Amino acid sequence: MAEMPYIDLEKCDCCGHCVEVCKCHAIVLVNNIITIIETEDCGWCTECEAICPIGAISCAFEIVFEEG
Amino acid sequence: MAVDIEIIKQVAYFAGFASDDLEEAAKPFFEQTVKRGEIIAMEGDPAENLYVVASGAVKLFKTSAEGKEQILYLAHAGESFNDVPVIDGLPNPASAQAMGPVDLYALSKVDMRALLDKYPKAQKNTTNLLAGRIRTLSLLVEDLSFKHVIGRVAGILLKYAGDDVGSKPRLTQQDMAAMAGTAREVVGRSLKMLEADGSIKMNRHRIVISNKKALEGMVEMAT
């Protein structure tokens, strides 16, 4: 299961800006609701988070030390 | 969900408590579950409860008139927040928001005061806890006043890096910006610079610290 950006649907007003900037077409509008499609093509560019005018999208990073 | 004594035991107020006293002190706590993104306390509102994080992470932050966020600190499992307004009776000095699904143990202001009256050890622990808060906030003032952004970002990466996946809260670039007192775009550029010089690797949703010493050097040099 591919990790994907998180959309807070309670905040989202379906403006569609994230759909426009998503290079891998992982964010789509289905029946006027922003929906994320799981895909390994999502490179975590965080453009969707950056463009969201109301902060409804989070692309959170886990930070780890390299092993060894 | 029942109050877990193992969590209560980690709370600074109860350091050095005997097990009987811990059991007694835990009784007035009540559980509360909050969703990701939910506001638990709002800056300027009256404070009703002291909270202990049982699981998950909570960010404590202030918001400017323009809507810019400055994170003061993150509270993790076993740590309390909303201490200051519960103790001084003044409004919340900062807002608190769940960074993911969070389980909390809450203690009403009245019960907190009763607990402090009953256990002198808790009063002494309160002094230590508040001293720790002052120290944390003094370090934040130092960082914001004297350190360059890249050093602050390097410091945040080191502070929130875990040895295991899931051991520390995940951070968005917006979270890092709100901690570093800068704009999200600046954090994005800093991460790209750190990746270009080989200090970190951006592996999709994972930031891997490949040169810890280089980051520590940047934190030192940034002053």
Coordinates of C-alpha atoms in Angstrom, one line a residue:
Chain A
M1 CA 0.0 0.0 0.0
A2 CA 1.6 3.3 -1.1
E3 CA 1.7 6.0 1.5
M4 CA -0.2 9.0 0.2
P5 CA -0.7 12.7 1.1
Y6 CA -3.6 13.2 3.6
I7 CA -6.6 15.4 2.8
D8 CA -8.8 16.7 5.6
L9 CA -12.2 16.5 3.9
E10 CA -13.8 18.5 6.6
K11 CA -11.6 21.5 5.7
C12 CA -11.4 20.9 1.9
D13 CA -13.7 23.1 -0.2
C14 CA -13.0 21.2 -3.4
C15 CA -11.4 24.2 -5.2
G16 CA -9.4 21.8 -7.4
H17 CA -6.0 23.5 -7.3
C18 CA -4.4 20.3 -6.0
V19 CA -5.8 18.3 -8.9
E20 CA -4.2 20.8 -11.3
V21 CA -0.8 20.6 -9.8
C22 CA -0.6 16.9 -9.2
K23 CA 1.9 15.6 -11.7
C24 CA 1.1 11.9 -11.2
H25 CA -2.7 12.4 -11.4
A26 CA -3.1 10.8 -7.9
I27 CA -5.6 13.6 -6.9
V28 CA -8.8 13.6 -8.8
L29 CA -12.3 15.0 -8.4
V30 CA -14.9 12.3 -8.0
N31 CA -18.5 13.5 -7.7
N32 CA -17.1 16.9 -6.7
I33 CA -15.1 15.4 -3.8
I34 CA -11.3 15.5 -3.9
T35 CA -10.1 11.9 -3.9
I36 CA -6.6 10.4 -3.7
I37 CA -5.7 7.4 -5.7
E38 CA -3.0 5.3 -4.2
T39 CA 0.0 5.1 -6.5
E40 CA 3.7 4.5 -6.2
D41 CA 4.1 7.3 -8.9
C42 CA 3.5 9.9 -6.2
G43 CA 7.0 11.2 -5.6
W44 CA 6.0 13.3 -2.5
C45 CA 6.7 16.5 -4.4
T46 CA 4.4 18.3 -1.8
E47 CA 3.0 20.7 -4.5
C48 CA -0.5 19.8 -3.5
E49 CA 0.2 20.8 0.1
A50 CA 1.9 24.0 -1.0
I51 CA -0.9 25.1 -3.3
C52 CA -3.9 24.3 -1.0
P53 CA -5.1 27.7 0.1
I54 CA -6.7 26.4 3.3
G55 CA -4.1 24.0 4.5
A56 CA -6.3 20.9 4.0
I57 CA -3.5 18.7 2.6
S58 CA -0.6 17.4 4.6
C59 CA 2.5 15.6 3.1
A60 CA 4.2 14.6 6.4
F61 CA 7.7 13.3 6.4
E62 CA 9.1 10.8 8.8
I63 CA 12.7 11.6 9.7
V64 CA 15.0 8.7 10.4
F65 CA 18.8 8.2 10.8
E66 CA 20.5 6.1 8.1
E67 CA 21.2 2.6 9.4
G68 CA 24.8 1.6 10.0
Chain B
M1 CA -10.0 2.9 27.4
A2 CA -8.8 3.1 31.0
V3 CA -6.2 5.5 32.3
D4 CA -2.8 3.7 32.0
I5 CA -0.7 4.1 35.1
E6 CA 2.4 3.5 33.1
I7 CA 1.7 6.8 31.2
I8 CA 0.8 8.7 34.3
K9 CA 4.1 7.5 35.9
Q10 CA 6.0 9.3 33.1
V11 CA 4.3 12.7 33.7
A12 CA 6.7 15.2 35.3
Y13 CA 4.2 16.1 38.1
F14 CA 4.4 12.5 39.5
A15 CA 8.1 12.0 39.5
G16 CA 9.1 10.0 42.6
F17 CA 5.5 9.1 43.5
A18 CA 5.0 5.8 45.3
S19 CA 2.6 3.4 43.5
D20 CA -0.2 3.9 45.9
D21 CA -0.1 7.7 45.5
L22 CA 0.2 7.3 41.7
E23 CA -3.0 5.1 41.7
E24 CA -4.8 7.8 43.8
A25 CA -3.5 10.7 41.8
A26 CA -4.6 9.1 38.5
K27 CA -8.2 8.7 39.6
P28 CA -9.6 12.2 38.6
F29 CA -8.1 12.0 35.1
F30 CA -10.6 11.3 32.3
E31 CA -10.0 10.0 28.8
Q32 CA -10.5 12.1 25.7
T33 CA -9.9 11.1 22.1
V34 CA -9.3 13.7 19.4
K35 CA -9.0 13.4 15.7
R36 CA -6.1 14.5 13.5
G37 CA -6.1 18.3 13.1
E38 CA -8.6 18.9 16.0
I39 CA -8.0 22.0 18.1
I40 CA -7.8 20.9 21.8
A41 CA -7.2 24.4 23.3
M42 CA -7.5 27.8 21.6
E43 CA -5.1 30.7 22.4
G44 CA -6.9 33.3 24.5
D45 CA -9.7 31.0 25.7
P46 CA -10.1 30.1 29.3
A47 CA -8.3 27.0 30.3
E48 CA -10.5 24.2 31.7
N49 CA -8.1 21.2 31.9
L50 CA -4.6 20.1 32.1
Y51 CA -3.8 17.4 29.5
V52 CA -1.5 14.5 29.3
V53 CA -0.7 12.9 26.0
A54 CA -1.4 9.1 26.2
S55 CA -0.6 8.4 22.6
G56 CA 0.2 10.5 19.5
A57 CA 1.6 14.0 19.4
V58 CA 0.1 17.5 20.0
K59 CA 1.6 20.8 18.8
L60 CA 1.5 23.9 20.9
F61 CA 1.6 27.0 18.8
K62 CA 0.9 30.7 18.6
T63 CA -0.7 32.4 15.6
S64 CA 0.1 35.9 14.3
A65 CA -2.6 38.4 13.2
E66 CA -1.7 37.5 9.6
G67 CA -2.3 33.8 10.4
K68 CA 1.4 32.8 10.5
E69 CA 2.0 29.9 12.9
Q70 CA 4.9 29.5 15.4
I71 CA 5.2 26.2 17.0
L72 CA 6.5 26.4 20.6
Y73 CA 6.9 22.7 21.2
L74 CA 5.4 19.3 20.6
A75 CA 4.0 17.2 23.4
H76 CA 4.5 13.4 23.1
A77 CA 3.2 10.5 25.1
G78 CA 3.7 11.0 28.9
E79 CA 4.1 14.8 28.5
S80 CA 1.6 17.3 29.7
F81 CA 0.4 20.6 28.2
N82 CA -1.9 23.5 29.2
D83 CA 0.0 23.6 32.5
V84 CA 0.6 27.3 32.7
P85 CA -3.0 28.6 32.3
V86 CA -4.2 25.9 34.7
I87 CA -1.7 27.0 37.3
D88 CA -1.9 30.8 36.9
G89 CA -5.7 30.9 36.0
L90 CA -5.1 33.1 33.0
P91 CA -6.3 32.4 29.4
N92 CA -4.4 29.8 27.2
P93 CA -1.2 31.4 26.1
A94 CA -1.0 29.1 23.0
S95 CA -3.3 26.8 21.0
A96 CA -3.0 23.0 21.0
Q97 CA -3.8 20.9 18.0
A98 CA -3.6 17.1 17.4
M99 CA -1.0 16.1 14.9
G100 CA -2.7 12.8 14.2
P101 CA -5.2 10.7 16.2
V102 CA -4.4 11.5 19.8
D103 CA -5.5 9.9 23.1
L104 CA -5.5 12.3 26.0
Y105 CA -5.9 12.1 29.8
A106 CA -7.5 15.3 31.0
L107 CA -7.5 16.7 34.6
S108 CA -9.9 19.6 35.5
K109 CA -8.4 22.8 36.9
V110 CA -10.1 22.1 40.2
D111 CA -8.8 18.6 40.5
M112 CA -5.3 19.8 39.5
R113 CA -5.3 22.4 42.3
A114 CA -6.6 19.7 44.8
L115 CA -3.7 17.4 43.7
L116 CA -1.1 20.1 44.2
D117 CA -2.6 20.9 47.7
K118 CA -2.5 17.2 48.6
Y119 CA 1.0 16.2 47.4
P120 CA 3.9 18.6 48.3
K121 CA 6.0 16.4 46.0
A122 CA 3.8 17.4 43.1
Q123 CA 4.4 21.1 44.0
K124 CA 8.2 20.6 43.8
N125 CA 7.8 18.7 40.5
T126 CA 5.7 21.6 39.2
T127 CA 8.6 24.0 39.8
N128 CA 11.0 21.7 37.9
L129 CA 8.5 21.3 35.1
L130 CA 8.0 25.1 34.7
A131 CA 11.7 25.6 34.9
G132 CA 12.0 23.1 32.0
R133 CA 9.4 25.0 30.0
I134 CA 11.3 28.3 30.5
R135 CA 14.5 26.6 29.4
T136 CA 12.8 25.2 26.2
L137 CA 11.3 28.6 25.3
S138 CA 14.6 30.3 26.0
L139 CA 16.3 28.0 23.5
L140 CA 13.6 28.7 21.0
V141 CA 14.1 32.5 21.4
E142 CA 17.9 31.9 20.9
D143 CA 17.3 29.9 17.8
L144 CA 14.9 32.4 16.3
S145 CA 17.0 35.4 17.2
F146 CA 20.5 34.2 16.4
K147 CA 20.5 31.1 14.1
H148 CA 20.3 31.1 10.3
V149 CA 17.4 29.2 8.8
I150 CA 19.4 26.2 7.5
G151 CA 20.9 25.6 11.0
R152 CA 17.4 25.7 12.5
V153 CA 16.1 23.2 9.9
A154 CA 19.1 21.0 10.5
G155 CA 18.3 21.2 14.3
I156 CA 14.7 20.3 13.7
L157 CA 15.7 17.3 11.6
L158 CA 18.1 16.1 14.3
K159 CA 15.5 16.6 17.1
Y160 CA 12.7 14.8 15.4
A161 CA 14.7 12.0 13.8
G162 CA 13.9 8.5 15.2
D163 CA 16.0 5.3 15.2
D164 CA 12.8 3.4 14.3
V165 CA 10.0 4.2 11.9
G166 CA 7.1 5.7 13.8
S167 CA 9.0 6.5 16.9
K168 CA 8.7 10.3 16.4
P169 CA 5.9 12.4 15.0
R170 CA 5.9 13.1 11.3
L171 CA 6.4 16.7 10.2
T172 CA 5.2 18.5 7.1
Q173 CA 7.3 21.3 5.6
Q174 CA 4.7 23.7 7.1
D175 CA 5.3 22.2 10.6
M176 CA 9.0 22.7 10.1
A177 CA 8.5 26.3 8.9
A178 CA 6.3 27.0 11.9
M179 CA 9.0 25.7 14.2
A180 CA 11.8 27.5 12.5
G181 CA 9.9 30.8 12.3
T182 CA 10.2 31.0 8.5
A183 CA 8.2 30.4 5.3
R184 CA 7.4 26.9 4.0
E185 CA 9.3 27.7 0.7
V186 CA 12.4 28.5 2.7
V187 CA 12.2 25.1 4.4
G188 CA 11.8 23.5 1.0
R189 CA 14.9 25.2 -0.3
S190 CA 16.9 24.3 2.8
L191 CA 15.9 20.6 2.4
K192 CA 17.0 20.7 -1.2
M193 CA 20.4 22.3 -0.2
L194 CA 20.9 19.6 2.5
E195 CA 20.1 16.9 0.0
A196 CA 22.5 18.4 -2.6
D197 CA 25.4 18.4 -0.1
G198 CA 24.6 14.8 0.9
S199 CA 23.6 15.4 4.5
I200 CA 20.1 14.0 3.9
K201 CA 18.3 11.8 1.4
M202 CA 14.7 12.6 0.4
N203 CA 13.2 9.2 -0.1
R204 CA 9.6 10.0 -0.9
H205 CA 7.8 10.6 2.5
R206 CA 11.0 9.8 4.4
I207 CA 13.9 12.1 5.2
V208 CA 16.9 9.9 5.9
I209 CA 19.8 11.6 7.7
S210 CA 22.9 10.3 6.1
N211 CA 25.4 12.6 7.7
K212 CA 24.5 13.4 11.3
K213 CA 27.8 15.1 12.0
A214 CA 27.3 17.5 9.0
L215 CA 23.9 18.5 10.4
E216 CA 25.3 19.0 13.9
G217 CA 28.0 21.2 12.4
M218 CA 25.4 23.3 10.7
V219 CA 23.5 23.8 14.0
E220 CA 26.8 25.0 15.6
M221 CA 27.9 27.2 12.7
A222 CA 24.5 28.8 12.3
T223 CA 24.9 30.9 15.3

